[in-house]
Tab-separated table of N, CA and C in Angstrom:
chain	number	residue	atom	x	y	z
T	1	MET	N	0.733	-1.273	-0.108
T	1	MET	CA	0.037	0.101	-0.040
T	1	MET	C	0.897	1.284	0.263
T	2	LEU	N	0.490	2.276	-0.597
T	2	LEU	CA	1.494	3.376	-0.837
T	2	LEU	C	0.830	4.658	0.154
T	3	GLN	N	1.877	5.156	0.685
T	3	GLN	CA	1.964	6.084	1.757
T	3	GLN	C	2.385	7.688	1.143
T	4	MET	N	1.172	8.710	1.598
T	4	MET	CA	1.858	9.811	1.282
T	4	MET	C	3.234	10.283	1.630
T	5	LYS	N	3.563	10.808	0.930
T	5	LYS	CA	4.930	11.881	1.498
T	5	LYS	C	4.705	13.097	1.652
T	6	LEU	N	5.247	13.471	3.089
T	6	LEU	CA	4.751	14.899	3.187
T	6	LEU	C	5.850	16.071	3.355
T	7	CYS	N	5.639	17.085	3.470
T	7	CYS	CA	6.467	18.354	3.180
T	7	CYS	C	7.446	18.164	4.132
T	8	GLY	N	8.978	18.197	3.552
T	8	GLY	CA	9.879	17.930	4.560
T	8	GLY	C	10.632	16.510	4.295
T	9	ASP	N	9.935	15.689	3.337
T	9	ASP	CA	10.709	14.297	2.780
T	9	ASP	C	11.028	14.675	1.719
T	10	LEU	N	12.488	14.420	1.604
T	10	LEU	CA	13.615	14.569	0.647
T	10	LEU	C	13.056	14.177	-1.021
T	11	VAL	N	12.289	12.931	-0.768
T	11	VAL	CA	11.679	12.580	-1.971
T	11	VAL	C	11.127	13.510	-2.805
T	12	LEU	N	10.638	14.601	-1.950
T	12	LEU	CA	9.455	15.473	-2.738
T	12	LEU	C	10.417	16.230	-3.659
T	13	ARG	N	11.938	16.663	-3.192
T	13	ARG	CA	12.593	17.284	-4.038
T	13	ARG	C	13.682	16.624	-5.109
T	14	GLU	N	13.423	15.191	-5.125
T	14	GLU	CA	13.996	14.891	-6.007
T	14	GLU	C	13.541	14.829	-7.901
T	15	LYS	N	14.493	14.978	-8.614
T	15	LYS	CA	14.032	14.931	-9.988
T	15	LYS	C	13.428	13.362	-10.461
T	16	CYS	N	12.447	13.290	-10.714
T	16	CYS	CA	12.210	12.171	-11.365
T	16	CYS	C	12.861	11.538	-13.016
T	17	GLU	N	12.842	10.118	-12.860
T	17	GLU	CA	13.247	9.731	-14.166
T	17	GLU	C	12.019	9.388	-15.243
T	18	LEU	N	12.485	9.203	-16.583
T	18	LEU	CA	11.306	8.559	-17.127
T	18	LEU	C	10.980	7.567	-17.197
T	19	VAL	N	9.688	7.137	-17.307
T	19	VAL	CA	9.168	5.511	-17.449
T	19	VAL	C	9.712	5.305	-19.145
T	20	THR	N	10.286	4.260	-18.609
T	20	THR	CA	10.635	3.518	-20.125
T	20	THR	C	9.951	2.585	-20.966
T	21	GLU	N	9.436	1.809	-19.570
T	21	GLU	CA	8.343	0.904	-19.975
T	21	GLU	C	7.201	0.805	-19.187
T	22	ILE	N	5.833	0.815	-19.431
T	22	ILE	CA	4.612	0.829	-19.004
T	22	ILE	C	4.455	-0.495	-18.443
T	23	THR	N	4.937	-0.865	-17.283
T	23	THR	CA	4.721	-2.735	-16.552
T	23	THR	C	3.325	-2.252	-15.925
T	24	PRO	N	2.668	-3.589	-15.514
T	24	PRO	CA	1.676	-3.786	-14.650
T	24	PRO	C	2.168	-2.792	-13.561
T	25	ASP	N	3.172	-3.119	-12.929
T	25	ASP	CA	3.465	-2.284	-11.662
T	25	ASP	C	3.217	-0.757	-11.590
T	26	VAL	N	3.810	-0.142	-12.661
T	26	VAL	CA	3.386	1.312	-12.750
T	26	VAL	C	1.969	1.732	-13.074
T	27	LEU	N	1.265	0.461	-13.766
T	27	LEU	CA	-0.461	0.577	-14.195
T	27	LEU	C	-1.071	0.679	-12.499
T	28	ASP	N	-0.598	-0.565	-11.681
T	28	ASP	CA	-1.247	-0.444	-10.288
T	28	ASP	C	-1.000	0.291	-9.327
T	29	ILE	N	0.381	0.845	-9.712
T	29	ILE	CA	0.390	2.381	-8.885
T	29	ILE	C	-0.331	3.457	-9.072
T	30	MET	N	-0.683	3.688	-10.342
T	30	MET	CA	-1.703	4.901	-10.827
T	30	MET	C	-3.023	4.641	-10.285
T	31	ASP	N	-3.515	3.262	-10.508
T	31	ASP	CA	-4.832	2.747	-9.995
T	31	ASP	C	-4.828	3.220	-8.430
T	32	GLU	N	-4.056	2.928	-7.772
T	32	GLU	CA	-3.798	3.098	-6.217
T	32	GLU	C	-3.963	5.198	-5.993
T	33	MET	N	-3.060	5.545	-6.751
T	33	MET	CA	-2.951	6.945	-6.758
T	33	MET	C	-4.224	7.724	-6.968
T	34	VAL	N	-5.064	7.055	-7.796
T	34	VAL	CA	-6.250	7.832	-8.292
T	34	VAL	C	-7.226	7.363	-6.863
T	35	GLY	N	-7.165	6.366	-6.555
T	35	GLY	CA	-7.756	5.924	-5.216
T	35	GLY	C	-7.718	6.652	-4.219
T	36	MET	N	-6.130	6.851	-4.096
T	36	MET	CA	-5.771	8.236	-2.713
T	36	MET	C	-6.436	9.224	-3.003
T	37	MET	N	-6.231	9.914	-4.469
T	37	MET	CA	-6.576	11.424	-4.757
T	37	MET	C	-8.174	11.410	-4.204
T	38	HIS	N	-8.904	10.646	-4.835
T	38	HIS	CA	-9.989	10.649	-4.206
T	38	HIS	C	-10.688	10.728	-3.050
T	39	GLU	N	-10.100	9.887	-2.353
T	39	GLU	CA	-10.102	9.505	-1.042
T	39	GLU	C	-9.665	11.261	0.048
T	40	GLN	N	-8.840	11.542	-0.476
T	40	GLN	CA	-8.468	12.908	-0.014
T	40	GLN	C	-9.008	14.305	-0.558
T	41	ASN	N	-9.592	13.613	-1.048
T	41	ASN	CA	-10.611	14.864	-1.977
T	41	ASN	C	-9.562	15.764	-2.904
T	42	GLY	N	-8.734	15.267	-3.150
T	42	GLY	CA	-7.534	15.914	-4.423
T	42	GLY	C	-7.956	15.870	-5.622
T	43	VAL	N	-7.363	16.797	-6.342
T	43	VAL	CA	-7.651	16.755	-7.842
T	43	VAL	C	-6.381	16.366	-8.598
T	44	GLY	N	-5.140	15.966	-7.794
T	44	GLY	CA	-3.822	15.563	-8.744
T	44	GLY	C	-2.831	14.616	-7.691
T	45	LEU	N	-1.884	13.787	-8.317
T	45	LEU	CA	-1.074	13.400	-7.572
T	45	LEU	C	0.148	13.134	-8.106
T	46	ALA	N	1.120	13.526	-7.873
T	46	ALA	CA	2.223	12.650	-8.861
T	46	ALA	C	3.032	11.582	-7.687
T	47	ALA	N	3.790	10.939	-8.799
T	47	ALA	CA	4.410	9.622	-8.401
T	47	ALA	C	5.601	9.810	-6.925
T	48	PRO	N	6.089	10.948	-7.078
T	48	PRO	CA	6.884	10.966	-6.138
T	48	PRO	C	6.326	11.604	-4.341
T	49	GLN	N	5.292	11.750	-4.661
T	49	GLN	CA	4.376	12.384	-3.819
T	49	GLN	C	3.747	10.989	-2.548
T	50	VAL	N	3.975	9.815	-3.635
T	50	VAL	CA	3.771	8.594	-3.197
T	50	VAL	C	5.115	7.587	-3.103
T	51	GLY	N	6.369	8.617	-3.000
T	51	GLY	CA	7.970	7.869	-2.476
T	51	GLY	C	8.419	7.120	-4.429
T	52	VAL	N	7.646	7.244	-5.362
T	52	VAL	CA	8.268	6.965	-6.508
T	52	VAL	C	8.800	7.591	-7.244
T	53	LEU	N	10.366	7.608	-7.728
T	53	LEU	CA	10.891	8.617	-8.544
T	53	LEU	C	10.515	8.687	-10.130
T	54	LYS	N	9.494	8.389	-10.336
T	54	LYS	CA	9.307	7.878	-11.984
T	54	LYS	C	8.108	9.042	-12.475
T	55	ARG	N	8.318	9.531	-13.829
T	55	ARG	CA	7.630	10.767	-14.304
T	55	ARG	C	6.153	9.852	-14.580
T	56	PHE	N	5.374	10.145	-13.691
T	56	PHE	CA	4.321	9.954	-13.957
T	56	PHE	C	3.101	10.895	-13.042
T	57	LEU	N	2.251	10.664	-13.220
T	57	LEU	CA	0.748	11.492	-12.361
T	57	LEU	C	-0.434	11.161	-12.629
T	58	VAL	N	-1.221	11.431	-11.891
T	58	VAL	CA	-2.708	11.238	-12.265
T	58	VAL	C	-3.763	12.717	-11.734
T	59	MET	N	-4.440	13.063	-12.358
T	59	MET	CA	-5.387	14.118	-12.187
T	59	MET	C	-6.617	13.971	-12.576
T	60	MET	N	-7.265	15.189	-12.283
T	60	MET	CA	-8.774	14.988	-12.558
T	60	MET	C	-9.033	16.633	-13.089
T	61	GLU	N	-10.080	16.412	-13.948
T	61	GLU	CA	-10.563	17.724	-14.404
T	61	GLU	C	-11.937	18.057	-13.228
T	62	PRO	N	-12.127	18.883	-12.763
T	62	PRO	CA	-12.994	18.803	-11.648
T	62	PRO	C	-14.339	19.040	-12.111
T	63	ASP	N	-14.542	19.737	-13.436
T	63	ASP	CA	-15.941	20.031	-13.678
T	63	ASP	C	-16.506	18.664	-14.108
T	64	SER	N	-15.809	18.189	-14.903
T	64	SER	CA	-16.258	16.712	-15.336
T	64	SER	C	-16.059	15.283	-14.634
T	65	GLY	N	-14.813	15.483	-13.811
T	65	GLY	CA	-14.692	14.448	-12.909
T	65	GLY	C	-13.826	13.266	-13.567
T	66	LYS	N	-13.287	13.870	-15.142
T	66	LYS	CA	-12.477	12.669	-16.043
T	66	LYS	C	-11.110	12.623	-15.788
T	67	VAL	N	-10.656	11.660	-15.439
T	67	VAL	CA	-9.284	11.295	-14.586
T	67	VAL	C	-8.194	11.086	-15.815
T	68	PHE	N	-7.399	11.496	-15.766
T	68	PHE	CA	-6.452	11.340	-16.641
T	68	PHE	C	-5.103	10.755	-16.209
T	69	LYS	N	-4.598	9.687	-16.751
T	69	LYS	CA	-3.282	9.182	-16.172
T	69	LYS	C	-1.996	9.559	-17.205
T	70	MET	N	-1.312	10.263	-16.820
T	70	MET	CA	-0.038	10.900	-17.463
T	70	MET	C	1.373	9.806	-17.278
T	71	ILE	N	1.883	9.288	-18.237
T	71	ILE	CA	2.893	9.094	-18.216
T	71	ILE	C	4.045	9.782	-19.071
T	72	ASN	N	5.285	10.313	-18.438
T	72	ASN	CA	6.296	10.982	-19.138
T	72	ASN	C	5.385	12.443	-19.567
T	73	PRO	N	4.564	12.985	-18.606
T	73	PRO	CA	4.088	14.414	-19.253
T	73	PRO	C	5.054	15.341	-19.430
T	74	LYS	N	4.527	16.174	-20.209
T	74	LYS	CA	5.687	17.417	-20.619
T	74	LYS	C	4.924	18.667	-21.629
T	75	ILE	N	5.224	19.576	-20.487
T	75	ILE	CA	4.345	20.624	-21.192
T	75	ILE	C	5.292	21.461	-21.970
T	76	LEU	N	4.456	21.711	-23.249
T	76	LEU	CA	5.100	21.970	-24.659
T	76	LEU	C	5.014	23.618	-24.681
T	77	THR	N	4.074	24.350	-24.457
T	77	THR	CA	3.820	25.670	-24.565
T	77	THR	C	3.071	25.945	-22.974
T	78	ARG	N	3.381	27.554	-22.609
T	78	ARG	CA	2.887	28.108	-21.755
T	78	ARG	C	2.535	29.028	-22.109
T	79	SER	N	1.169	29.806	-21.910
T	79	SER	CA	0.690	31.080	-22.296
T	79	SER	C	1.258	32.090	-21.597
T	80	SER	N	1.400	33.518	-22.367
T	80	SER	CA	2.295	34.539	-21.544
T	80	SER	C	0.997	35.098	-20.469
T	81	GLU	N	-0.370	34.939	-20.896
T	81	GLU	CA	-1.480	35.396	-19.891
T	81	GLU	C	-1.283	34.252	-18.810
T	82	THR	N	-1.429	35.476	-17.276
T	82	THR	CA	-1.047	34.487	-16.390
T	82	THR	C	-2.284	34.637	-15.429
T	83	CYS	N	-2.659	33.792	-14.531
T	83	CYS	CA	-3.554	33.811	-13.611
T	83	CYS	C	-3.261	33.612	-11.952
T	84	VAL	N	-3.823	34.120	-11.101
T	84	VAL	CA	-3.757	33.807	-9.565
T	84	VAL	C	-4.927	33.144	-9.128
T	85	LEU	N	-4.470	31.996	-8.763
T	85	LEU	CA	-5.305	31.254	-8.189
T	85	LEU	C	-4.724	30.602	-6.745
T	86	GLU	N	-5.753	29.974	-5.705
T	86	GLU	CA	-5.148	29.598	-4.261
T	86	GLU	C	-4.850	28.199	-4.730
T	87	GLU	N	-3.529	27.551	-4.676
T	87	GLU	CA	-3.330	26.128	-4.518
T	87	GLU	C	-3.048	25.659	-3.063
T	88	GLY	N	-3.000	24.591	-3.159
T	88	GLY	CA	-2.872	23.293	-1.773
T	88	GLY	C	-2.211	22.215	-2.655
T	89	CYS	N	-1.647	21.356	-1.564
T	89	CYS	CA	-1.126	20.149	-1.914
T	89	CYS	C	-1.432	19.028	-0.829
T	90	LEU	N	-1.574	18.017	-1.440
T	90	LEU	CA	-1.722	16.596	-0.488
T	90	LEU	C	-0.517	16.459	0.328
T	91	SER	N	0.456	16.850	-0.156
T	91	SER	CA	1.985	16.664	0.634
T	91	SER	C	2.182	17.719	1.565
T	92	VAL	N	1.233	18.939	1.449
T	92	VAL	CA	1.943	19.877	2.380
T	92	VAL	C	0.463	20.336	3.141
T	93	LEU	N	0.709	19.869	4.304
T	93	LEU	CA	-0.534	19.883	5.135
T	93	LEU	C	-0.169	20.752	6.730
T	94	GLY	N	-1.459	21.231	6.768
T	94	GLY	CA	-1.189	21.907	8.205
T	94	GLY	C	-1.619	21.010	9.496
T	95	HIS	N	-1.679	22.010	11.001
T	95	HIS	CA	-1.870	21.033	11.718
T	95	HIS	C	-3.072	20.411	11.786
T	96	ASP	N	-4.327	20.596	10.930
T	96	ASP	CA	-5.227	20.083	11.247
T	96	ASP	C	-5.414	18.977	10.331
T	97	ASN	N	-4.294	18.302	9.863
T	97	ASN	CA	-3.824	17.344	8.797
T	97	ASN	C	-4.493	17.690	7.272
T	98	LEU	N	-4.999	18.894	6.956
T	98	LEU	CA	-5.540	19.533	5.796
T	98	LEU	C	-4.650	20.166	4.989
T	99	PRO	N	-4.736	20.162	3.938
T	99	PRO	CA	-3.419	21.026	2.852
T	99	PRO	C	-3.725	22.466	3.458
T	100	VAL	N	-2.744	22.958	3.368
T	100	VAL	CA	-2.499	24.403	3.255
T	100	VAL	C	-2.804	25.185	2.045
T	101	TYR	N	-3.130	26.605	2.001
T	101	TYR	CA	-3.446	27.237	0.712
T	101	TYR	C	-2.567	28.482	0.482
T	102	ALA	N	-2.361	28.587	-0.693
T	102	ALA	CA	-1.854	29.849	-1.085
T	102	ALA	C	-1.917	30.270	-2.180
T	103	ASN	N	-2.000	31.800	-2.625
T	103	ASN	CA	-2.205	32.472	-3.897
T	103	ASN	C	-0.860	32.096	-4.946
T	104	VAL	N	-1.102	31.483	-5.834
T	104	VAL	CA	0.087	31.146	-6.997
T	104	VAL	C	-0.320	31.776	-8.433
T	105	THR	N	0.712	32.275	-9.111
T	105	THR	CA	0.735	32.806	-10.077
T	105	THR	C	1.248	31.516	-11.247
T	106	ARG	N	0.515	31.519	-12.191
T	106	ARG	CA	0.859	30.347	-13.357
T	106	ARG	C	0.334	30.909	-14.677
T	107	PRO	N	0.773	30.306	-15.734
T	107	PRO	CA	0.514	30.761	-16.781
T	107	PRO	C	-1.289	30.315	-16.963
T	108	ALA	N	-2.058	30.975	-17.726
T	108	ALA	CA	-3.287	30.639	-17.697
T	108	ALA	C	-3.731	29.172	-18.747
T	109	SER	N	-2.707	29.266	-19.554
T	109	SER	CA	-2.962	27.798	-20.227
T	109	SER	C	-1.685	26.921	-20.687
T	110	VAL	N	-1.792	25.633	-20.936
T	110	VAL	CA	-0.857	25.139	-21.383
T	110	VAL	C	-0.945	23.960	-22.732
T	111	GLU	N	0.102	23.887	-23.479
T	111	GLU	CA	-0.395	22.376	-23.946
T	111	GLU	C	0.869	21.379	-23.620
T	112	VAL	N	0.071	20.131	-23.410
T	112	VAL	CA	0.807	19.056	-22.638
T	112	VAL	C	0.649	17.925	-23.399
T	113	GLU	N	2.011	17.012	-23.566
T	113	GLU	CA	1.785	15.837	-24.098
T	113	GLU	C	1.804	14.721	-22.914
T	114	TRP	N	1.843	13.402	-23.378
T	114	TRP	CA	2.139	12.582	-22.377
T	114	TRP	C	1.678	11.268	-23.049
T	115	ASN	N	2.028	10.023	-22.631
T	115	ASN	CA	1.875	8.773	-22.783
T	115	ASN	C	0.357	8.537	-21.905
T	116	ASN	N	-0.404	7.678	-22.441
T	116	ASN	CA	-1.473	6.858	-21.682
T	116	ASN	C	-1.207	5.725	-21.151
T	117	GLU	N	-2.095	4.984	-20.496
T	117	GLU	CA	-1.495	3.648	-20.227
T	117	GLU	C	-1.183	2.627	-21.237
T	118	ASN	N	-1.821	3.016	-22.251
T	118	ASN	CA	-1.491	1.986	-23.424
T	118	ASN	C	-0.450	2.463	-24.122
T	119	GLY	N	0.382	3.479	-23.768
T	119	GLY	CA	1.689	3.783	-24.374
T	119	GLY	C	1.356	4.785	-25.661
T	120	ASP	N	-0.312	5.369	-26.020
T	120	ASP	CA	-0.423	5.741	-26.942
T	120	ASP	C	-0.001	7.481	-26.385
T	121	LEU	N	0.585	8.271	-27.388
T	121	LEU	CA	1.170	9.577	-27.535
T	121	LEU	C	-0.256	10.756	-27.777
T	122	MET	N	-0.486	11.178	-26.498
T	122	MET	CA	-1.639	12.304	-26.066
T	122	MET	C	-1.323	13.456	-26.415
T	123	ARG	N	-2.062	14.715	-26.442
T	123	ARG	CA	-1.676	15.896	-26.347
T	123	ARG	C	-2.904	16.819	-26.686
T	124	ALA	N	-2.622	17.662	-25.445
T	124	ALA	CA	-4.332	18.400	-25.318
T	124	ALA	C	-3.818	19.782	-24.702
T	125	GLU	N	-4.547	20.726	-25.330
T	125	GLU	CA	-4.319	22.307	-24.659
T	125	GLU	C	-5.539	22.290	-23.542
T	126	MET	N	-4.616	22.849	-22.229
T	126	MET	CA	-5.797	23.077	-21.203
T	126	MET	C	-5.419	24.350	-20.583
T	127	SER	N	-7.059	24.906	-20.353
T	127	SER	CA	-6.675	26.056	-19.403
T	127	SER	C	-7.483	26.151	-18.231
T	128	GLY	N	-7.893	26.978	-17.515
T	128	GLY	CA	-8.104	27.456	-16.481
T	128	GLY	C	-7.980	25.937	-15.209
T	129	LEU	N	-8.683	25.245	-14.432
T	129	LEU	CA	-8.330	24.774	-13.178
T	129	LEU	C	-7.458	23.396	-13.727
T	130	PRO	N	-7.743	22.793	-15.029
T	130	PRO	CA	-7.068	21.543	-15.576
T	130	PRO	C	-5.665	22.232	-15.683
T	131	ALA	N	-5.131	23.372	-16.197
T	131	ALA	CA	-3.887	23.802	-16.679
T	131	ALA	C	-3.135	23.986	-15.254
T	132	ARG	N	-3.937	24.549	-14.716
T	132	ARG	CA	-3.211	24.693	-13.110
T	132	ARG	C	-2.867	23.024	-12.665
T	133	ILE	N	-3.707	21.876	-12.635
T	133	ILE	CA	-3.346	21.292	-11.822
T	133	ILE	C	-2.438	20.514	-12.678
T	134	VAL	N	-2.010	20.460	-13.957
T	134	VAL	CA	-1.179	19.990	-14.511
T	134	VAL	C	0.296	20.671	-14.685
T	135	GLN	N	0.379	21.794	-14.334
T	135	GLN	CA	1.422	22.420	-13.731
T	135	GLN	C	1.755	22.058	-12.600
T	136	HIS	N	1.136	22.082	-11.624
T	136	HIS	CA	1.315	21.795	-10.292
T	136	HIS	C	1.671	20.164	-9.874
T	137	GLU	N	1.491	19.336	-10.729
T	137	GLU	CA	1.685	17.793	-10.843
T	137	GLU	C	3.369	17.685	-11.436
T	138	THR	N	3.103	18.302	-12.847
T	138	THR	CA	4.688	18.229	-13.451
T	138	THR	C	5.377	19.040	-12.550
T	139	ASP	N	5.389	19.848	-12.076
T	139	ASP	CA	6.446	20.520	-11.208
T	139	ASP	C	6.868	19.408	-10.160
T	140	HIS	N	6.129	18.595	-9.446
T	140	HIS	CA	6.454	17.681	-8.185
T	140	HIS	C	7.512	16.556	-9.302
T	141	LEU	N	7.195	16.475	-10.475
T	141	LEU	CA	8.113	15.245	-11.057
T	141	LEU	C	9.713	15.828	-11.413
T	142	ASP	N	9.338	17.334	-10.824
T	142	ASP	CA	10.901	17.708	-11.211
T	142	ASP	C	11.443	18.568	-9.662
T	143	GLY	N	10.620	17.865	-8.747
T	143	GLY	CA	11.207	18.661	-7.033
T	143	GLY	C	10.913	19.830	-6.716
T	144	ILE	N	10.004	20.481	-7.459
T	144	ILE	CA	9.327	21.765	-7.498
T	144	ILE	C	8.016	21.762	-6.208
T	145	LEU	N	7.691	22.375	-5.238
T	145	LEU	CA	6.628	22.318	-4.632
T	145	LEU	C	5.622	23.520	-4.998
T	146	PHE	N	4.564	23.659	-4.769
T	146	PHE	CA	4.062	25.282	-5.051
T	146	PHE	C	4.423	26.346	-3.757
T	147	ILE	N	4.916	25.937	-3.116
T	147	ILE	CA	5.485	27.221	-2.041
T	147	ILE	C	6.668	27.504	-2.507
T	148	ASP	N	7.050	26.921	-3.776
T	148	ASP	CA	8.692	27.825	-4.262
T	148	ASP	C	8.127	28.686	-5.129
T	149	TYR	N	7.381	28.840	-4.966
T	149	TYR	CA	6.381	30.070	-6.152
T	149	TYR	C	6.106	31.174	-5.129
T	150	LEU	N	6.202	31.345	-3.716
T	150	LEU	CA	5.894	31.984	-2.958
T	150	LEU	C	6.785	32.993	-2.539
T	151	SER	N	6.157	34.276	-2.200
T	151	SER	CA	7.942	35.271	-2.043
T	151	SER	C	8.168	34.672	-0.439
T	152	PRO	N	9.697	34.991	-0.105
T	152	PRO	CA	9.828	34.372	1.066
T	152	PRO	C	9.190	34.470	2.282
T	153	VAL	N	8.589	35.952	2.702
T	153	VAL	CA	7.738	36.054	3.648
T	153	VAL	C	6.590	35.203	3.562
T	154	LYS	N	5.691	35.019	2.368
T	154	LYS	CA	4.470	34.084	2.305
T	154	LYS	C	4.882	32.768	2.945
T	155	ARG	N	6.210	32.070	1.898
T	155	ARG	CA	6.647	30.672	2.228
T	155	ARG	C	6.833	30.794	3.922
T	156	GLU	N	7.237	31.325	4.632
T	156	GLU	CA	7.556	31.388	5.865
T	156	GLU	C	6.051	31.415	6.815
T	157	MET	N	5.252	32.306	6.576
T	157	MET	CA	4.248	32.394	7.223
T	157	MET	C	3.313	30.946	7.061
T	158	LEU	N	3.477	30.525	5.722
T	158	LEU	CA	2.487	28.825	5.376
T	158	LEU	C	3.522	27.942	5.956
T	159	MET	N	4.753	27.665	5.879
T	159	MET	CA	5.356	26.902	6.406
T	159	MET	C	5.325	26.887	8.022
T	160	ARG	N	5.254	27.821	8.683
T	160	ARG	CA	4.580	27.960	10.030
T	160	ARG	C	3.836	27.014	10.356
T	161	LYS	N	2.800	27.149	9.386
T	161	LYS	CA	1.396	26.101	9.774
T	161	LYS	C	1.734	24.850	9.941
T	162	VAL	N	3.054	24.448	8.654
T	162	VAL	CA	2.885	22.988	8.180
T	162	VAL	C	3.905	22.773	9.516
T	163	ARG	N	4.760	23.456	9.710
T	163	ARG	CA	5.756	22.821	11.373
T	163	ARG	C	4.967	22.687	12.458
T	164	LYS	N	3.770	23.457	12.458
T	164	LYS	CA	2.922	23.363	13.883
T	164	LYS	C	2.029	21.812	13.866
T	165	ARG	N	2.145	21.187	12.445
T	165	ARG	CA	1.561	19.979	12.697
T	165	ARG	C	2.623	18.907	13.158
T	166	LYS	N	3.937	19.254	13.215
T	166	LYS	CA	5.040	18.364	13.653
T	166	LYS	C	4.755	18.431	15.294
């Protein structure tokens, strides 16, 4: 059974390796990640968040509930237009064991390419929440957390809430 890695665990700061073969093990982990994501009321989960240093993630389109399982996702283009939205993370929890949130500025839309579970190459333009989610989750694959986008003062205020948990 997979376990959620929390802020402070060094695995969250590692850069993940490409998936070279889509094995039953990779597919099983992705299925379990989808279950964890739903269980925790999340909209995305990346492999390093469960201690796996491979480039794959799962995410859900909030409006439709459609789940994407992305292997080796790559953001090809990012819009110059940005938007500010509140973000949280299942790996960055406060003292109440719930995610802490902060406003983050990101590109408003992206074009992303990935392999699906069958190995087929997929491509989509995403905007709004799906664009935000895929950027947040692909950041995890490079060891980047949403708190890295905050000013030092805002990051410290947020991290105080995280440290209270411990």
